[in-house]
C-alpha cells in the first residue's frame, strides 16, 4: 500500500520540555489514522511540524515519499487545534482567500459549504458563527482543494453531543470516499468510532501503533444465555472454547483465536439449542488504552 | 508575485479599518494641501493687524517648482498613518493566528512576508502618485507661470518620497513581526523617533558623522525640510545619492530582519 506519510525520529523541544520525542510513524493511503493521547502529549505539536508551522528540533518526515515543501501542503487539508479564520470576513470570503492560497478552484466552495451545511450562512461574518459552525467551516476549508490527506485535530472539542455526532458523521462520509485521514484526539471512543488505525502518544513518546481491529482480536469473549440443562458442558466441549465462566445466569466463553460468536451460535444450533442471548464482548479500546498507558508508565518507572 | 499581492489585498479589501485609515490618510493629505494657502492668508492678515505688511504671494509655497519638495516633505509626516495600518495588518495575522493557517494552507513563510512587502510597495506607489497629483493640481491653481524646464526642478523628490514611505512601512512591518502585538508595536513605532533622537544627540560627540546613518534619520533625509528657504536659509533642494543608498540599505535590512524572525520562530 502506498505510503502517504512517513516520520523518522521527529523531535521537538520547547526549551527544557521535550514535547515530541523521536517519533517514528507510517500512514498508508486510505487509512483513518487516530493519534490518541491525553492533553499535552504532543499531538498538536507533531501535526504542527508536519504542516510546517513548528520547526522540528530533530528528525525528518516525508509526504508522499517526498521531502516536505509548501507546495505539497496545498494538497493536504488541515485544521490544527482551533478553527482559524479572519473574523471580519464572511465564511464565503474566508474560503475564497483560502482557495487563492491553495490554488484550488473557486467552484469547490459551494460544494464544501453544502457538505458541512453552511451554505445558508456563508455570507455572515465568521465572528458571528457558533462554535459548531466554526468547526464545520474549518472542515469545509480543509476539504477545499480535494485533499489527498485530511488532518483534523480535536475536531469535536467543545461541541455539544449533537454537534459531535454531526462532525463524526461528516468524517465518516469523507473516509468512505477513500481519503486518508489523520485524526488527533484525546477521546478514545472518537478514535474507536471512526479510525482504522491508531497510535498512542504519552508525554511526547509514541507508545503504541497499530490497527484498531487488533483490539478486538485475540481473546474474544462471548456471553451466552440458553435454557438447557447441559449448556455448561456443551459450551466446554466446543472446539473454539478456552474456558467457560458462569456469571449470574449467563456464561462467558473465552474463545480461541479465529473463532467467533457466529461459530458458537452455529454449534449450539446444531446441538438443537437456541440461545436467547449471544453477545461478543469487545475488548474496548479504552481498556487497551489504559493498559498501554499503564505499561508505558511502568516501563518509564523502571528506566528511571 | 502578483498572486501574492492579490492574496494580501483580499485580506484588506473587506476590512473596514483598512478603508477608514486609508480614507483618513488621503483626506488629511488633500485637506492639508488645500488649507496651506488659507493658513498663509490668515498669517498675512494677522501680521497686517500688527501694522506690518507682507505679501503672501511673495511666499511661493504653492508655486512650481517649490511645491514639489514642499508637498513631498509635508506628506512625509502623514506616512505614520499608513504605517499604523501596516502594523494592524501584520499584527492581526498573529493575534488571529491566521499566519499559522496561511502557512498550513501552503504559503511558505517567505511568500507570506513577500505578500506583505508587495502591499507596502503598492501603498507607497499609490501614495506617491496621489501626492504628485495633488502637487500638480495645487501648482496649476496657484502658480502664476510654469517655465519649462525650471518648473520641474525637484521632481526627483517623488521617487525619493516613494522610498521614504516604503522604507518606513518596512520598518513598521519589521516591528510588527518582531513584537506581534498591535498596541505594543504602535507605541514603539511612535516612540522610535524619540529613542533615535536621544541616541543621536548623545552619540554625535563620540562618533562624529555617524548621525546620517541612523535608520529613521536616513529616511527623513531623503526629502529634507524645505521651508527654511522662506527665512532666507540655505536648504538642500535636490536628492542626494548618499541618502538614497543609506535608506535602501536600511529598507533591505528591515525586511531581512523580519524574514529571519519569521523563518526561525514557531508560528
Ligand atoms: N509554543 C509552545 N511553547 C512552549 N511549550 C509548548 C508550545 N506548544 C506546546 N507546548 C507544550 O508542549 C506539550 C505538548 O503540547 P501539544 O502538542 O499541544 O499537546 P496535545 O495536542 O497532545 O494536547 C505541552 O506540554 C505544551 O504545554
Ligand atoms: Mg492539541
PDB file of C-alpha atoms in Angstrom, chain A residues 10-224:
ATOM      1  CA  UNK A  10      10.777  13.548  14.798  1.00  0.00           C
ATOM      2  CA  UNK A  11      11.588  15.560  17.915  1.00  0.00           C
ATOM      3  CA  UNK A  12      10.576  18.948  19.304  1.00  0.00           C
ATOM      4  CA  UNK A  13      11.931  20.594  22.396  1.00  0.00           C
ATOM      5  CA  UNK A  14      10.435  23.758  23.846  1.00  0.00           C
ATOM      6  CA  UNK A  15      13.342  24.840  25.979  1.00  0.00           C
ATOM      7  CA  UNK A  16      13.744  22.057  28.503  1.00  0.00           C
ATOM      8  CA  UNK A  17      10.407  20.483  27.744  1.00  0.00           C
ATOM      9  CA  UNK A  18      10.522  17.638  25.259  1.00  0.00           C
ATOM     10  CA  UNK A  19       7.083  17.943  23.642  1.00  0.00           C
ATOM     11  CA  UNK A  20       7.698  15.312  20.967  1.00  0.00           C
ATOM     12  CA  UNK A  21      10.326  12.658  21.497  1.00  0.00           C
ATOM     13  CA  UNK A  22      11.783  10.886  18.476  1.00  0.00           C
ATOM     14  CA  UNK A  23       8.611   9.608  16.880  1.00  0.00           C
ATOM     15  CA  UNK A  24       8.580   7.073  14.045  1.00  0.00           C
ATOM     16  CA  UNK A  25       5.335   6.519  12.204  1.00  0.00           C
ATOM     17  CA  UNK A  26       3.885   5.488   8.851  1.00  0.00           C
ATOM     18  CA  UNK A  27       0.470   6.304   7.487  1.00  0.00           C
ATOM     19  CA  UNK A  28      -0.736   4.485   4.379  1.00  0.00           C
ATOM     20  CA  UNK A  29      -3.213   5.619   1.794  1.00  0.00           C
ATOM     21  CA  UNK A  30      -6.831   5.125   2.761  1.00  0.00           C
ATOM     22  CA  UNK A  31      -6.212   4.758   6.476  1.00  0.00           C
ATOM     23  CA  UNK A  32      -8.179   6.705   9.011  1.00  0.00           C
ATOM     24  CA  UNK A  33      -5.356   7.186  11.435  1.00  0.00           C
ATOM     25  CA  UNK A  34      -6.082   8.169  15.005  1.00  0.00           C
ATOM     26  CA  UNK A  35      -3.474   9.898  17.160  1.00  0.00           C
ATOM     27  CA  UNK A  36      -4.576   9.271  20.661  1.00  0.00           C
ATOM     28  CA  UNK A  37      -3.123  10.769  23.786  1.00  0.00           C
ATOM     29  CA  UNK A  38      -4.026  12.810  26.836  1.00  0.00           C
ATOM     30  CA  UNK A  39      -3.881  16.601  26.684  1.00  0.00           C
ATOM     31  CA  UNK A  40      -0.348  17.871  26.367  1.00  0.00           C
ATOM     32  CA  UNK A  41       1.019  14.626  24.978  1.00  0.00           C
ATOM     33  CA  UNK A  42       2.350  16.302  21.840  1.00  0.00           C
ATOM     34  CA  UNK A  43      -0.325  15.623  19.215  1.00  0.00           C
ATOM     35  CA  UNK A  44      -0.759  19.195  18.046  1.00  0.00           C
ATOM     36  CA  UNK A  45       2.975  19.829  18.138  1.00  0.00           C
ATOM     37  CA  UNK A  46       3.559  16.779  15.937  1.00  0.00           C
ATOM     38  CA  UNK A  47       0.935  17.907  13.450  1.00  0.00           C
ATOM     39  CA  UNK A  48       2.357  21.444  13.566  1.00  0.00           C
ATOM     40  CA  UNK A  49       5.732  20.114  12.471  1.00  0.00           C
ATOM     41  CA  UNK A  50       4.125  18.083   9.703  1.00  0.00           C
ATOM     42  CA  UNK A  51       2.404  21.240   8.456  1.00  0.00           C
ATOM     43  CA  UNK A  52       5.452  23.494   8.563  1.00  0.00           C
ATOM     44  CA  UNK A  53       4.432  25.821  11.386  1.00  0.00           C
ATOM     45  CA  UNK A  54       6.621  24.312  14.100  1.00  0.00           C
ATOM     46  CA  UNK A  55      10.296  23.884  13.319  1.00  0.00           C
ATOM     47  CA  UNK A  56      11.452  20.393  14.340  1.00  0.00           C
ATOM     48  CA  UNK A  57      14.400  20.114  16.716  1.00  0.00           C
ATOM     49  CA  UNK A  58      15.470  16.879  15.068  1.00  0.00           C
ATOM     50  CA  UNK A  59      14.235  14.170  12.762  1.00  0.00           C
ATOM     51  CA  UNK A  60      12.528  14.240   9.412  1.00  0.00           C
ATOM     52  CA  UNK A  61       9.349  13.306   7.626  1.00  0.00           C
ATOM     53  CA  UNK A  62       8.147  12.935   4.098  1.00  0.00           C
ATOM     54  CA  UNK A  63       4.766  13.353   2.464  1.00  0.00           C
ATOM     55  CA  UNK A  64       4.038  11.011  -0.447  1.00  0.00           C
ATOM     56  CA  UNK A  65       7.687   9.917  -0.386  1.00  0.00           C
ATOM     57  CA  UNK A  66       8.924  13.457  -0.998  1.00  0.00           C
ATOM     58  CA  UNK A  67      10.628  15.894   1.335  1.00  0.00           C
ATOM     59  CA  UNK A  68       8.077  18.411   2.621  1.00  0.00           C
ATOM     60  CA  UNK A  69       7.550  21.670   0.731  1.00  0.00           C
ATOM     61  CA  UNK A  70       4.918  24.374   0.966  1.00  0.00           C
ATOM     62  CA  UNK A  71       3.681  23.279  -2.448  1.00  0.00           C
ATOM     63  CA  UNK A  72       2.868  19.795  -1.101  1.00  0.00           C
ATOM     64  CA  UNK A  73       0.887  21.307   1.765  1.00  0.00           C
ATOM     65  CA  UNK A  74      -1.593  22.701  -0.717  1.00  0.00           C
ATOM     66  CA  UNK A  75      -2.815  19.157  -1.310  1.00  0.00           C
ATOM     67  CA  UNK A  76      -3.265  18.493   2.398  1.00  0.00           C
ATOM     68  CA  UNK A  77      -6.292  19.806   4.222  1.00  0.00           C
ATOM     69  CA  UNK A  78      -5.501  20.560   7.826  1.00  0.00           C
ATOM     70  CA  UNK A  79      -7.072  22.182  10.838  1.00  0.00           C
ATOM     71  CA  UNK A  80      -4.913  22.251  13.947  1.00  0.00           C
ATOM     72  CA  UNK A  81      -6.331  22.762  17.413  1.00  0.00           C
ATOM     73  CA  UNK A  82      -8.856  25.521  16.678  1.00  0.00           C
ATOM     74  CA  UNK A  83     -10.523  26.784  13.535  1.00  0.00           C
ATOM     75  CA  UNK A  84      -8.570  29.822  12.332  1.00  0.00           C
ATOM     76  CA  UNK A  85     -10.182  32.401  10.072  1.00  0.00           C
ATOM     77  CA  UNK A  86     -10.310  36.148   9.532  1.00  0.00           C
ATOM     78  CA  UNK A  87     -13.126  37.149  11.903  1.00  0.00           C
ATOM     79  CA  UNK A  88     -14.151  40.201   9.890  1.00  0.00           C
ATOM     80  CA  UNK A  89     -14.587  38.232   6.665  1.00  0.00           C
ATOM     81  CA  UNK A  90     -17.624  36.120   5.830  1.00  0.00           C
ATOM     82  CA  UNK A  91     -17.332  32.346   5.604  1.00  0.00           C
ATOM     83  CA  UNK A  92     -17.508  32.632   1.824  1.00  0.00           C
ATOM     84  CA  UNK A  93     -14.737  35.271   1.644  1.00  0.00           C
ATOM     85  CA  UNK A  94     -12.560  33.269   4.004  1.00  0.00           C
ATOM     86  CA  UNK A  95     -12.874  30.274   1.741  1.00  0.00           C
ATOM     87  CA  UNK A  96     -12.178  32.401  -1.346  1.00  0.00           C
ATOM     88  CA  UNK A  97      -8.971  33.610   0.265  1.00  0.00           C
ATOM     89  CA  UNK A  98      -8.032  30.082   1.187  1.00  0.00           C
ATOM     90  CA  UNK A  99      -8.755  28.911  -2.361  1.00  0.00           C
ATOM     91  CA  UNK A 100      -6.293  31.535  -3.609  1.00  0.00           C
ATOM     92  CA  UNK A 101      -3.609  30.301  -1.232  1.00  0.00           C
ATOM     93  CA  UNK A 102      -4.224  26.653  -2.014  1.00  0.00           C
ATOM     94  CA  UNK A 103      -4.690  27.351  -5.726  1.00  0.00           C
ATOM     95  CA  UNK A 104      -7.979  25.488  -5.543  1.00  0.00           C
ATOM     96  CA  UNK A 105     -10.824  26.079  -7.992  1.00  0.00           C
ATOM     97  CA  UNK A 106     -13.375  28.555  -6.618  1.00  0.00           C
ATOM     98  CA  UNK A 107     -16.094  26.245  -7.895  1.00  0.00           C
ATOM     99  CA  UNK A 108     -15.279  23.886  -4.997  1.00  0.00           C
ATOM    100  CA  UNK A 109     -16.557  26.403  -2.449  1.00  0.00           C
ATOM    101  CA  UNK A 110     -20.317  25.752  -2.847  1.00  0.00           C
ATOM    102  CA  UNK A 111     -19.645  22.007  -2.749  1.00  0.00           C
ATOM    103  CA  UNK A 112     -17.788  22.035   0.564  1.00  0.00           C
ATOM    104  CA  UNK A 113     -20.203  24.524   2.108  1.00  0.00           C
ATOM    105  CA  UNK A 114     -23.038  22.207   1.138  1.00  0.00           C
ATOM    106  CA  UNK A 115     -21.244  19.247   2.663  1.00  0.00           C
ATOM    107  CA  UNK A 116     -20.986  20.892   6.074  1.00  0.00           C
ATOM    108  CA  UNK A 117     -24.408  22.514   5.765  1.00  0.00           C
ATOM    109  CA  UNK A 118     -23.244  26.089   5.967  1.00  0.00           C
ATOM    110  CA  UNK A 119     -24.449  27.286   2.579  1.00  0.00           C
ATOM    111  CA  UNK A 120     -27.218  29.441   4.030  1.00  0.00           C
ATOM    112  CA  UNK A 121     -24.896  31.250   6.438  1.00  0.00           C
ATOM    113  CA  UNK A 122     -21.979  31.723   4.063  1.00  0.00           C
ATOM    114  CA  UNK A 123     -22.349  35.494   3.782  1.00  0.00           C
ATOM    115  CA  UNK A 124     -22.357  36.122   7.512  1.00  0.00           C
ATOM    116  CA  UNK A 125     -19.163  37.268   9.142  1.00  0.00           C
ATOM    117  CA  UNK A 126     -17.089  34.484  10.650  1.00  0.00           C
ATOM    118  CA  UNK A 127     -17.130  36.116  14.093  1.00  0.00           C
ATOM    119  CA  UNK A 128     -20.897  35.689  14.269  1.00  0.00           C
ATOM    120  CA  UNK A 129     -20.676  31.897  13.886  1.00  0.00           C
ATOM    121  CA  UNK A 130     -21.308  29.473  16.729  1.00  0.00           C
ATOM    122  CA  UNK A 131     -18.512  27.140  17.754  1.00  0.00           C
ATOM    123  CA  UNK A 132     -20.067  24.243  15.872  1.00  0.00           C
ATOM    124  CA  UNK A 133     -20.347  26.345  12.710  1.00  0.00           C
ATOM    125  CA  UNK A 134     -16.722  27.389  13.077  1.00  0.00           C
ATOM    126  CA  UNK A 135     -15.626  23.767  13.353  1.00  0.00           C
ATOM    127  CA  UNK A 136     -17.737  22.882  10.333  1.00  0.00           C
ATOM    128  CA  UNK A 137     -16.302  25.761   8.313  1.00  0.00           C
ATOM    129  CA  UNK A 138     -12.854  24.507   9.285  1.00  0.00           C
ATOM    130  CA  UNK A 139     -13.672  21.084   7.911  1.00  0.00           C
ATOM    131  CA  UNK A 140     -15.057  22.680   4.758  1.00  0.00           C
ATOM    132  CA  UNK A 141     -11.843  24.662   4.344  1.00  0.00           C
ATOM    133  CA  UNK A 142      -9.758  21.531   4.818  1.00  0.00           C
ATOM    134  CA  UNK A 143     -11.701  19.843   2.028  1.00  0.00           C
ATOM    135  CA  UNK A 144     -11.430  22.811  -0.316  1.00  0.00           C
ATOM    136  CA  UNK A 145      -8.647  21.572  -2.535  1.00  0.00           C
ATOM    137  CA  UNK A 146      -9.822  17.971  -2.849  1.00  0.00           C
ATOM    138  CA  UNK A 147      -7.032  16.991  -0.474  1.00  0.00           C
ATOM    139  CA  UNK A 148      -5.358  13.612  -0.609  1.00  0.00           C
ATOM    140  CA  UNK A 149      -4.884  13.765   3.137  1.00  0.00           C
ATOM    141  CA  UNK A 150      -7.079  15.356   5.738  1.00  0.00           C
ATOM    142  CA  UNK A 151      -5.686  16.312   9.141  1.00  0.00           C
ATOM    143  CA  UNK A 152      -8.139  17.013  11.937  1.00  0.00           C
ATOM    144  CA  UNK A 153      -7.050  17.955  15.443  1.00  0.00           C
ATOM    145  CA  UNK A 154      -9.716  17.500  18.109  1.00  0.00           C
ATOM    146  CA  UNK A 155     -12.467  18.291  15.613  1.00  0.00           C
ATOM    147  CA  UNK A 156     -15.246  17.845  18.154  1.00  0.00           C
ATOM    148  CA  UNK A 157     -13.630  19.737  21.006  1.00  0.00           C
ATOM    149  CA  UNK A 158     -16.120  21.834  22.905  1.00  0.00           C
ATOM    150  CA  UNK A 159     -19.170  20.776  20.920  1.00  0.00           C
ATOM    151  CA  UNK A 160     -22.483  19.595  22.309  1.00  0.00           C
ATOM    152  CA  UNK A 161     -23.486  15.963  21.703  1.00  0.00           C
ATOM    153  CA  UNK A 162     -25.445  16.851  18.583  1.00  0.00           C
ATOM    154  CA  UNK A 163     -22.554  18.829  17.135  1.00  0.00           C
ATOM    155  CA  UNK A 164     -20.217  15.964  17.935  1.00  0.00           C
ATOM    156  CA  UNK A 165     -22.486  13.485  16.156  1.00  0.00           C
ATOM    157  CA  UNK A 166     -22.719  15.797  13.127  1.00  0.00           C
ATOM    158  CA  UNK A 167     -18.970  16.197  12.817  1.00  0.00           C
ATOM    159  CA  UNK A 168     -18.369  12.467  13.201  1.00  0.00           C
ATOM    160  CA  UNK A 169     -20.942  11.796  10.532  1.00  0.00           C
ATOM    161  CA  UNK A 170     -19.095  14.166   8.207  1.00  0.00           C
ATOM    162  CA  UNK A 171     -15.757  12.495   8.958  1.00  0.00           C
ATOM    163  CA  UNK A 172     -17.183   9.056   8.236  1.00  0.00           C
ATOM    164  CA  UNK A 173     -18.650  10.301   4.985  1.00  0.00           C
ATOM    165  CA  UNK A 174     -15.255  11.690   3.948  1.00  0.00           C
ATOM    166  CA  UNK A 175     -13.499   8.495   4.991  1.00  0.00           C
ATOM    167  CA  UNK A 176     -15.871   6.421   2.884  1.00  0.00           C
ATOM    168  CA  UNK A 177     -14.657   8.426  -0.127  1.00  0.00           C
ATOM    169  CA  UNK A 178     -11.318   6.701   0.383  1.00  0.00           C
ATOM    170  CA  UNK A 179      -9.489   9.750   1.700  1.00  0.00           C
ATOM    171  CA  UNK A 180      -6.632   9.333   4.119  1.00  0.00           C
ATOM    172  CA  UNK A 181      -7.465  10.989   7.418  1.00  0.00           C
ATOM    173  CA  UNK A 182      -5.232  11.729  10.373  1.00  0.00           C
ATOM    174  CA  UNK A 183      -7.303  12.458  13.434  1.00  0.00           C
ATOM    175  CA  UNK A 184      -5.780  13.646  16.687  1.00  0.00           C
ATOM    176  CA  UNK A 185      -7.960  13.250  19.718  1.00  0.00           C
ATOM    177  CA  UNK A 186      -7.861  12.666  23.425  1.00  0.00           C
ATOM    178  CA  UNK A 187     -11.233  10.946  23.176  1.00  0.00           C
ATOM    179  CA  UNK A 188     -10.943   7.183  22.974  1.00  0.00           C
ATOM    180  CA  UNK A 189     -14.356   6.470  21.708  1.00  0.00           C
ATOM    181  CA  UNK A 190     -13.937   9.045  18.968  1.00  0.00           C
ATOM    182  CA  UNK A 191     -10.905   7.198  17.659  1.00  0.00           C
ATOM    183  CA  UNK A 192     -12.619   3.852  18.064  1.00  0.00           C
ATOM    184  CA  UNK A 193     -15.701   5.053  16.225  1.00  0.00           C
ATOM    185  CA  UNK A 194     -14.024   6.482  13.172  1.00  0.00           C
ATOM    186  CA  UNK A 195     -10.450   5.202  12.898  1.00  0.00           C
ATOM    187  CA  UNK A 196      -8.974   2.158  11.206  1.00  0.00           C
ATOM    188  CA  UNK A 197      -5.528   2.625  12.718  1.00  0.00           C
ATOM    189  CA  UNK A 198      -4.230   4.433  15.719  1.00  0.00           C
ATOM    190  CA  UNK A 199      -1.148   5.429  17.635  1.00  0.00           C
ATOM    191  CA  UNK A 200      -0.860   6.383  21.264  1.00  0.00           C
ATOM    192  CA  UNK A 201       1.289   9.258  22.457  1.00  0.00           C
ATOM    193  CA  UNK A 202       2.298   9.741  26.031  1.00  0.00           C
ATOM    194  CA  UNK A 203       4.385  12.737  27.106  1.00  0.00           C
ATOM    195  CA  UNK A 204       5.720  13.062  23.585  1.00  0.00           C
ATOM    196  CA  UNK A 205       6.658   9.423  23.196  1.00  0.00           C
ATOM    197  CA  UNK A 206       4.926   7.008  20.866  1.00  0.00           C
ATOM    198  CA  UNK A 207       3.923   4.031  23.000  1.00  0.00           C
ATOM    199  CA  UNK A 208       1.777   2.044  20.596  1.00  0.00           C
ATOM    200  CA  UNK A 209       0.687   1.959  16.991  1.00  0.00           C
ATOM    201  CA  UNK A 210      -1.415  -0.491  15.052  1.00  0.00           C
ATOM    202  CA  UNK A 211      -4.817  -1.206  13.560  1.00  0.00           C
ATOM    203  CA  UNK A 212      -7.918  -0.610  15.672  1.00  0.00           C
ATOM    204  CA  UNK A 213      -9.297  -4.036  14.758  1.00  0.00           C
ATOM    205  CA  UNK A 214      -6.423  -5.682  16.600  1.00  0.00           C
ATOM    206  CA  UNK A 215      -8.029  -4.520  19.742  1.00  0.00           C
ATOM    207  CA  UNK A 216     -10.935  -6.912  19.432  1.00  0.00           C
ATOM    208  CA  UNK A 217      -8.710  -9.744  18.287  1.00  0.00           C
ATOM    209  CA  UNK A 218      -7.044 -12.480  20.246  1.00  0.00           C
ATOM    210  CA  UNK A 219      -9.251 -13.362  23.108  1.00  0.00           C
ATOM    211  CA  UNK A 220     -12.835 -12.705  22.157  1.00  0.00           C
ATOM    212  CA  UNK A 221     -15.351 -13.288  24.882  1.00  0.00           C
ATOM    213  CA  UNK A 222     -18.925 -14.303  24.126  1.00  0.00           C
ATOM    214  CA  UNK A 223     -21.830 -14.020  26.527  1.00  0.00           C
ATOM    215  CA  UNK A 224     -24.342 -16.822  26.198  1.00  0.00           C
TER     216      UNK A 224
END
